[in-house]
Amino acid sequence: MKLCKFGTNRVIEPAGVLPQAALKIDNNMEIYSNEILIDVISLNIDSASFTQLKTEADGDEGKIGAKIKEIVGERGKMQNPVTGSGGMLIGKVAEVGADLADGDLKVGDKIATLVSLSLTPLKIKEIKAIQMGIDRVDVDAQAILFESGIYAKLPEDMTEALALAALDVAGAPAQTAKMVKPGDSVLVLGASGKSGMMCCYEAMKRVGPTGNVVAMCRKEEDKKRILECGFAHQVILSDVTNALDVLEKATAANNGREFDLSINCVNIPNSEMASILPVRDGGIVYFFSMAVSFTKAALGAEGVGKDVNMIIGNGYTKDHAEITLHQLRESPELRQIFEERYI
């Protein structure tokens, strides 16, 4: 039987919403004719969600694993009830619905899903390992990709782990490529993480000789690495929850001027005003972080009289997988960092 391409037929409650907004979805692994069944290898939990899980569990792997299984058992999907976010997965195609048989996916293909785990039907048999430093959970599990779901076949010129690490944040560098123009001044908050480094790298390519890319991080060693790799013109050290300190240091690094664009890649709450204050009226604030509160951002900008254009970090934009993987092929420095930290 073929039903809604967005998977609404799997929504259990509340009625009438799409799977991402649902509190509970059907994770029966018997597929409909317009679905794809995946044998899951690993879940890449998004950074904001994994940070919250680690904090709640005091860093205890057993408690983190138990919480993940509890969430999936209750919701039929991996959607952190605190952050509302999920992540993505890699796996092997186990079955293709009859209506999709003429597509490019075949049984046995290894893919990374490019839609959130917060809408993906998932059933976990066993958690094999939790890789704390890279937000990854190795599992014996199955998941379902809806007809509307996007994915990328894993490339042959890099390891599964490397591709997964990059594709997990594919929306950020691709959106950066679309937004940044020659001559722009760009502030990247959370520049030492996966998405932050990729956004810095892409921004440096786009601003040209007359632009200025300023990266913000918290550790001196990260500052040194970013500068050595040429991922930013300048790096400031600050706490993203201290908006006035970020404002002072960032504008000082931009010759006293406000920025054309800020990009928020942090994974903790209360970063909204540090992203908004340094941006000029008419400029862009791009929130890629899933820890951002729309309420705090909207009311905060209003409260300080900032007329900025705030963009939610849609994890999908056209050609985002290709743009992201191309960065790793193009930059030996970026690829080396990813191989050191995330695989």
Short mmCIF file of C-alpha atoms in Angstrom, two decimals:
data_model
loop_
_atom_site.label_atom_id
_atom_site.label_comp_id
_atom_site.label_asym_id
_atom_site.label_seq_id
_atom_site.Cartn_x
_atom_site.Cartn_y
_atom_site.Cartn_z
CA MET A 1 0.00 0.00 0.00
CA LYS A 2 1.29 3.48 -0.90
CA LEU A 3 0.52 6.33 1.47
CA CYS A 4 1.76 9.87 2.16
CA LYS A 5 5.24 10.55 0.80
CA PHE A 6 6.03 12.56 3.95
CA GLY A 7 5.21 9.60 6.22
CA THR A 8 2.16 11.13 7.94
CA ASN A 9 0.49 7.72 7.90
CA ARG A 10 3.01 6.69 10.58
CA VAL A 11 2.04 9.47 12.98
CA ILE A 12 0.32 8.08 16.09
CA GLU A 13 -0.06 11.29 18.08
CA PRO A 14 -1.06 14.04 17.81
CA ALA A 15 -3.20 13.56 14.73
CA GLY A 16 -2.65 15.82 11.75
CA VAL A 17 1.03 16.66 12.22
CA LEU A 18 4.05 15.56 10.21
CA PRO A 19 6.46 12.98 11.69
CA GLN A 20 8.99 15.52 12.97
CA ALA A 21 6.41 17.32 15.10
CA ALA A 22 4.78 14.10 16.30
CA LEU A 23 5.17 12.93 19.88
CA LYS A 24 4.97 9.31 18.76
CA ILE A 25 5.28 7.58 15.41
CA ASP A 26 4.83 3.99 14.24
CA ASN A 27 8.22 2.26 14.11
CA ASN A 28 6.95 -1.07 12.78
CA MET A 29 9.68 -2.05 10.34
CA GLU A 30 7.35 -3.59 7.77
CA ILE A 31 7.65 -1.04 4.98
CA TYR A 32 5.02 0.49 2.74
CA SER A 33 5.51 0.54 -1.01
CA ASN A 34 7.00 4.05 -0.95
CA GLU A 35 9.48 3.51 1.89
CA ILE A 36 13.03 2.23 2.23
CA LEU A 37 14.22 -0.05 5.02
CA ILE A 38 17.73 0.53 6.36
CA ASP A 39 19.94 -1.68 8.50
CA VAL A 40 21.52 0.97 10.69
CA ILE A 41 25.26 0.99 11.43
CA SER A 42 25.60 4.19 13.45
CA LEU A 43 23.57 7.10 14.71
CA ASN A 44 25.20 10.50 14.74
CA ILE A 45 23.34 12.37 17.47
CA ASP A 46 23.32 16.12 16.83
CA SER A 47 25.71 18.08 19.01
CA ALA A 48 23.14 20.02 21.05
CA SER A 49 21.22 16.83 21.83
CA PHE A 50 24.29 14.77 22.74
CA THR A 51 25.64 17.53 24.95
CA GLN A 52 22.31 17.63 26.80
CA LEU A 53 22.26 13.84 27.19
CA LYS A 54 25.82 13.80 28.54
CA THR A 55 25.05 16.56 31.02
CA GLU A 56 21.89 14.86 32.26
CA ALA A 57 23.73 11.54 32.65
CA ASP A 58 26.85 13.09 34.23
CA GLY A 59 28.87 11.56 31.41
CA ASP A 60 27.82 7.99 32.23
CA GLU A 61 27.73 5.96 28.99
CA GLY A 62 25.32 3.40 30.39
CA LYS A 63 22.84 6.10 31.36
CA ILE A 64 23.16 7.79 27.98
CA GLY A 65 22.48 4.51 26.19
CA ALA A 66 19.51 3.76 28.42
CA LYS A 67 18.08 7.23 27.79
CA ILE A 68 18.44 6.85 24.02
CA LYS A 69 16.63 3.50 24.13
CA GLU A 70 13.95 5.02 26.36
CA ILE A 71 13.37 7.91 23.94
CA VAL A 72 13.16 5.62 20.91
CA GLY A 73 10.90 3.22 22.80
CA GLU A 74 8.49 6.01 23.72
CA ARG A 75 8.56 8.03 20.51
CA GLY A 76 9.42 5.51 17.81
CA LYS A 77 12.24 7.85 16.74
CA MET A 78 15.35 9.47 18.23
CA GLN A 79 14.11 12.93 19.16
CA ASN A 80 15.56 14.45 22.30
CA PRO A 81 12.56 15.77 24.27
CA VAL A 82 14.63 18.64 25.69
CA THR A 83 16.26 19.97 22.50
CA GLY A 84 13.67 18.62 20.04
CA SER A 85 16.50 17.58 17.72
CA GLY A 86 17.81 14.25 16.47
CA GLY A 87 20.82 13.76 14.21
CA MET A 88 21.30 11.41 11.25
CA LEU A 89 22.43 7.88 10.49
CA ILE A 90 24.48 5.68 8.20
CA GLY A 91 23.40 2.24 7.20
CA LYS A 92 22.88 -0.29 4.46
CA VAL A 93 19.73 -0.49 2.34
CA ALA A 94 17.87 -3.67 3.34
CA GLU A 95 14.69 -3.31 1.27
CA VAL A 96 13.28 -0.90 -1.28
CA GLY A 97 9.52 -0.42 -1.62
CA ALA A 98 7.99 -1.44 -4.95
CA ASP A 99 7.13 2.15 -5.92
CA LEU A 100 10.77 3.19 -5.54
CA ALA A 101 12.31 0.18 -7.27
CA ASP A 102 13.26 2.19 -10.35
CA GLY A 103 15.23 4.75 -8.33
CA ASP A 104 18.99 4.82 -7.82
CA LEU A 105 18.98 2.99 -4.47
CA LYS A 106 19.50 -0.76 -4.46
CA VAL A 107 19.66 -3.33 -1.70
CA GLY A 108 23.16 -3.30 -0.21
CA ASP A 109 23.92 0.37 -0.93
CA LYS A 110 25.53 2.19 1.99
CA ILE A 111 23.94 5.57 2.60
CA ALA A 112 23.82 8.46 5.00
CA THR A 113 20.33 9.80 5.59
CA LEU A 114 20.20 13.58 5.29
CA VAL A 115 16.95 13.95 7.18
CA SER A 116 16.73 14.24 10.94
CA LEU A 117 16.41 11.29 13.27
CA SER A 118 13.66 13.38 14.88
CA LEU A 119 11.33 12.24 12.09
CA THR A 120 12.84 8.86 11.16
CA PRO A 121 11.08 5.65 12.35
CA LEU A 122 13.73 3.75 14.30
CA LYS A 123 13.89 0.49 16.23
CA ILE A 124 17.01 -0.29 18.26
CA LYS A 125 17.83 -3.92 19.08
CA GLU A 126 21.16 -3.21 20.73
CA ILE A 127 23.49 -0.31 21.44
CA LYS A 128 26.94 -1.68 20.66
CA ALA A 129 29.09 1.30 21.60
CA ILE A 130 28.86 4.99 22.43
CA GLN A 131 31.70 7.10 21.08
CA MET A 132 31.53 9.96 23.53
CA GLY A 133 33.99 12.30 21.86
CA ILE A 134 32.24 12.33 18.50
CA ASP A 135 28.54 12.06 19.44
CA ARG A 136 28.19 8.69 17.70
CA VAL A 137 26.22 5.62 18.75
CA ASP A 138 26.99 2.28 17.05
CA VAL A 139 23.87 0.14 16.96
CA ASP A 140 22.12 -2.96 15.76
CA ALA A 141 18.96 -1.26 14.55
CA GLN A 142 16.63 -0.62 11.65
CA ALA A 143 15.15 2.60 10.33
CA ILE A 144 12.80 3.75 7.59
CA LEU A 145 13.38 6.46 5.01
CA PHE A 146 10.23 8.05 3.61
CA GLU A 147 9.74 8.71 -0.08
CA SER A 148 10.46 12.41 0.51
CA GLY A 149 13.61 11.63 2.48
CA ILE A 150 16.97 12.74 1.14
CA TYR A 151 20.20 10.77 1.41
CA ALA A 152 23.73 10.51 0.08
CA LYS A 153 25.47 7.37 -1.06
CA LEU A 154 28.70 7.05 0.88
CA PRO A 155 31.68 8.10 -1.25
CA GLU A 156 34.41 5.64 -2.15
CA ASP A 157 37.33 8.03 -1.57
CA MET A 158 36.82 8.40 2.18
CA THR A 159 35.88 6.23 5.13
CA GLU A 160 32.30 5.84 6.31
CA ALA A 161 33.18 7.56 9.58
CA LEU A 162 34.73 10.57 7.84
CA ALA A 163 31.79 10.99 5.47
CA LEU A 164 29.33 10.67 8.36
CA ALA A 165 31.12 13.31 10.40
CA ALA A 166 30.95 15.80 7.54
CA LEU A 167 27.46 15.00 6.26
CA ASP A 168 26.08 15.39 9.77
CA VAL A 169 26.54 19.17 9.40
CA ALA A 170 26.19 19.46 5.62
CA GLY A 171 23.61 22.23 5.75
CA ALA A 172 25.92 24.72 7.46
CA PRO A 173 28.77 25.11 4.94
CA ALA A 174 26.36 24.94 2.01
CA GLN A 175 24.19 27.70 3.46
CA THR A 176 27.35 29.70 4.13
CA ALA A 177 28.29 29.34 0.47
CA LYS A 178 24.91 30.79 -0.49
CA MET A 179 24.92 33.71 1.95
CA VAL A 180 28.48 35.05 2.03
CA LYS A 181 29.46 37.58 -0.64
CA PRO A 182 32.80 39.14 -1.63
CA GLY A 183 33.81 41.84 0.81
CA ASP A 184 31.58 40.64 3.64
CA SER A 185 32.60 40.66 7.26
CA VAL A 186 31.61 37.35 8.88
CA LEU A 187 31.59 36.25 12.53
CA VAL A 188 31.49 32.49 13.22
CA LEU A 189 30.57 31.51 16.78
CA GLY A 190 31.56 28.02 17.87
CA ALA A 191 34.26 27.95 15.23
CA SER A 192 36.21 25.00 16.63
CA GLY A 193 33.48 22.40 16.08
CA LYS A 194 32.63 20.49 12.90
CA SER A 195 30.09 22.92 11.48
CA GLY A 196 32.04 25.94 12.70
CA MET A 197 35.28 24.96 10.97
CA MET A 198 33.47 24.16 7.74
CA CYS A 199 31.63 27.49 7.82
CA CYS A 200 34.89 29.34 8.46
CA TYR A 201 36.57 27.54 5.57
CA GLU A 202 33.70 28.30 3.20
CA ALA A 203 33.44 31.92 4.34
CA MET A 204 37.16 32.45 3.70
CA LYS A 205 36.67 31.24 0.13
CA ARG A 206 33.70 33.55 -0.43
CA VAL A 207 34.73 36.88 1.15
CA GLY A 208 37.74 37.39 -1.09
CA PRO A 209 40.65 39.74 -0.42
CA THR A 210 38.47 42.59 0.89
CA GLY A 211 36.42 40.56 3.39
CA ASN A 212 37.06 39.63 7.00
CA VAL A 213 36.29 36.34 8.72
CA VAL A 214 36.46 36.37 12.52
CA ALA A 215 36.17 33.08 14.38
CA MET A 216 35.12 32.77 18.03
CA CYS A 217 36.13 29.84 20.21
CA ARG A 218 36.95 29.20 23.87
CA LYS A 219 40.37 27.51 23.90
CA GLU A 220 43.79 28.86 23.00
CA GLU A 221 44.79 25.64 21.23
CA ASP A 222 41.73 25.89 18.97
CA LYS A 223 42.56 29.50 18.19
CA LYS A 224 46.08 28.50 17.20
CA ARG A 225 44.88 25.66 14.97
CA ILE A 226 42.29 27.79 13.17
CA LEU A 227 44.88 30.47 12.41
CA GLU A 228 47.55 27.96 11.36
CA CYS A 229 45.12 26.36 8.91
CA GLY A 230 44.03 29.71 7.50
CA PHE A 231 40.36 29.16 8.35
CA ALA A 232 39.89 32.75 9.57
CA HIS A 233 41.59 36.12 9.40
CA GLN A 234 41.30 36.60 13.16
CA VAL A 235 40.20 34.51 16.15
CA ILE A 236 38.77 35.80 19.42
CA LEU A 237 38.45 33.88 22.69
CA SER A 238 35.20 34.38 24.55
CA ASP A 239 32.20 32.74 26.19
CA VAL A 240 29.21 32.77 23.86
CA THR A 241 26.84 33.24 26.80
CA ASN A 242 28.57 36.57 27.57
CA ALA A 243 27.09 38.63 24.76
CA LEU A 244 28.74 41.92 25.69
CA ASP A 245 32.20 40.37 25.81
CA VAL A 246 31.64 38.79 22.40
CA LEU A 247 30.39 42.12 21.04
CA GLU A 248 33.43 44.02 22.31
CA LYS A 249 36.04 41.54 21.12
CA ALA A 250 34.36 40.76 17.79
CA THR A 251 33.86 44.35 16.69
CA ALA A 252 37.42 45.18 17.77
CA ALA A 253 38.58 42.43 15.40
CA ASN A 254 36.48 44.04 12.65
CA ASN A 255 38.03 47.52 12.91
CA GLY A 256 35.27 48.66 15.24
CA ARG A 257 32.52 47.88 12.76
CA GLU A 258 29.51 45.61 13.07
CA PHE A 259 29.37 42.49 10.91
CA ASP A 260 27.42 41.77 7.77
CA LEU A 261 26.74 38.22 8.90
CA SER A 262 27.09 36.04 11.99
CA ILE A 263 26.89 32.24 11.96
CA ASN A 264 25.97 30.44 15.18
CA CYS A 265 27.40 26.90 15.40
CA VAL A 266 27.49 26.46 19.19
CA ASN A 267 25.91 23.53 21.02
CA ILE A 268 24.80 25.15 24.30
CA PRO A 269 21.84 27.40 25.22
CA ASN A 270 21.84 31.19 25.62
CA SER A 271 23.97 32.06 22.62
CA GLU A 272 21.32 34.15 20.86
CA MET A 273 22.40 37.66 21.86
CA ALA A 274 26.09 37.02 21.17
CA SER A 275 25.01 36.25 17.61
CA ILE A 276 22.70 39.26 17.24
CA LEU A 277 24.52 42.15 18.92
CA PRO A 278 27.62 42.24 16.65
CA VAL A 279 25.56 42.35 13.41
CA ARG A 280 24.63 45.58 11.66
CA ASP A 281 21.03 46.56 10.93
CA GLY A 282 20.03 44.81 7.72
CA GLY A 283 22.65 42.12 8.27
CA ILE A 284 22.07 38.38 8.61
CA VAL A 285 22.14 36.18 11.71
CA TYR A 286 22.27 32.50 10.73
CA PHE A 287 21.35 30.11 13.53
CA PHE A 288 22.62 26.65 12.64
CA SER A 289 22.69 25.52 16.27
CA MET A 290 19.82 23.36 17.50
CA ALA A 291 20.31 24.82 20.99
CA VAL A 292 18.94 28.20 19.87
CA SER A 293 15.60 29.46 21.21
CA PHE A 294 13.45 31.25 18.65
CA THR A 295 11.73 33.14 21.48
CA LYS A 296 15.01 34.39 22.95
CA ALA A 297 16.31 35.38 19.54
CA ALA A 298 13.18 37.20 18.39
CA LEU A 299 12.44 39.00 21.65
CA GLY A 300 16.11 39.64 22.33
CA ALA A 301 16.63 41.37 18.98
CA GLU A 302 13.52 43.42 19.59
CA GLY A 303 14.70 44.35 23.06
CA VAL A 304 17.97 45.85 21.83
CA GLY A 305 16.48 47.47 18.72
CA LYS A 306 18.28 45.28 16.19
CA ASP A 307 16.73 45.12 12.71
CA VAL A 308 18.52 41.97 11.54
CA ASN A 309 17.42 39.15 9.27
CA MET A 310 17.43 35.94 11.30
CA ILE A 311 17.65 32.64 9.42
CA ILE A 312 16.91 29.25 10.91
CA GLY A 313 19.58 26.68 10.02
CA ASN A 314 17.69 24.46 7.63
CA GLY A 315 19.76 21.28 7.47
CA TYR A 316 19.05 21.00 3.76
CA THR A 317 19.96 23.21 0.88
CA LYS A 318 20.52 22.26 -2.73
CA ASP A 319 23.74 20.30 -3.32
CA HIS A 320 24.68 20.49 0.36
CA ALA A 321 26.18 16.99 0.48
CA GLU A 322 28.35 17.63 -2.57
CA ILE A 323 29.55 21.01 -1.27
CA THR A 324 30.46 19.53 2.12
CA LEU A 325 32.33 16.50 0.83
CA HIS A 326 34.15 18.72 -1.68
CA GLN A 327 35.57 20.70 1.24
CA LEU A 328 37.25 17.57 2.59
CA ARG A 329 38.64 16.75 -0.84
CA GLU A 330 39.82 20.33 -1.42
CA SER A 331 41.42 21.05 1.97
CA PRO A 332 44.04 18.65 3.35
CA GLU A 333 44.08 20.66 6.59
CA LEU A 334 40.33 20.33 7.13
CA ARG A 335 40.37 16.65 6.28
CA GLN A 336 43.24 16.02 8.68
CA ILE A 337 41.36 17.69 11.54
CA PHE A 338 38.25 15.62 10.84
CA GLU A 339 40.29 12.43 10.70
CA GLU A 340 42.02 13.28 13.99
CA ARG A 341 38.89 14.27 15.90
CA TYR A 342 35.87 12.54 14.46
CA ILE A 343 36.75 9.03 13.33
#
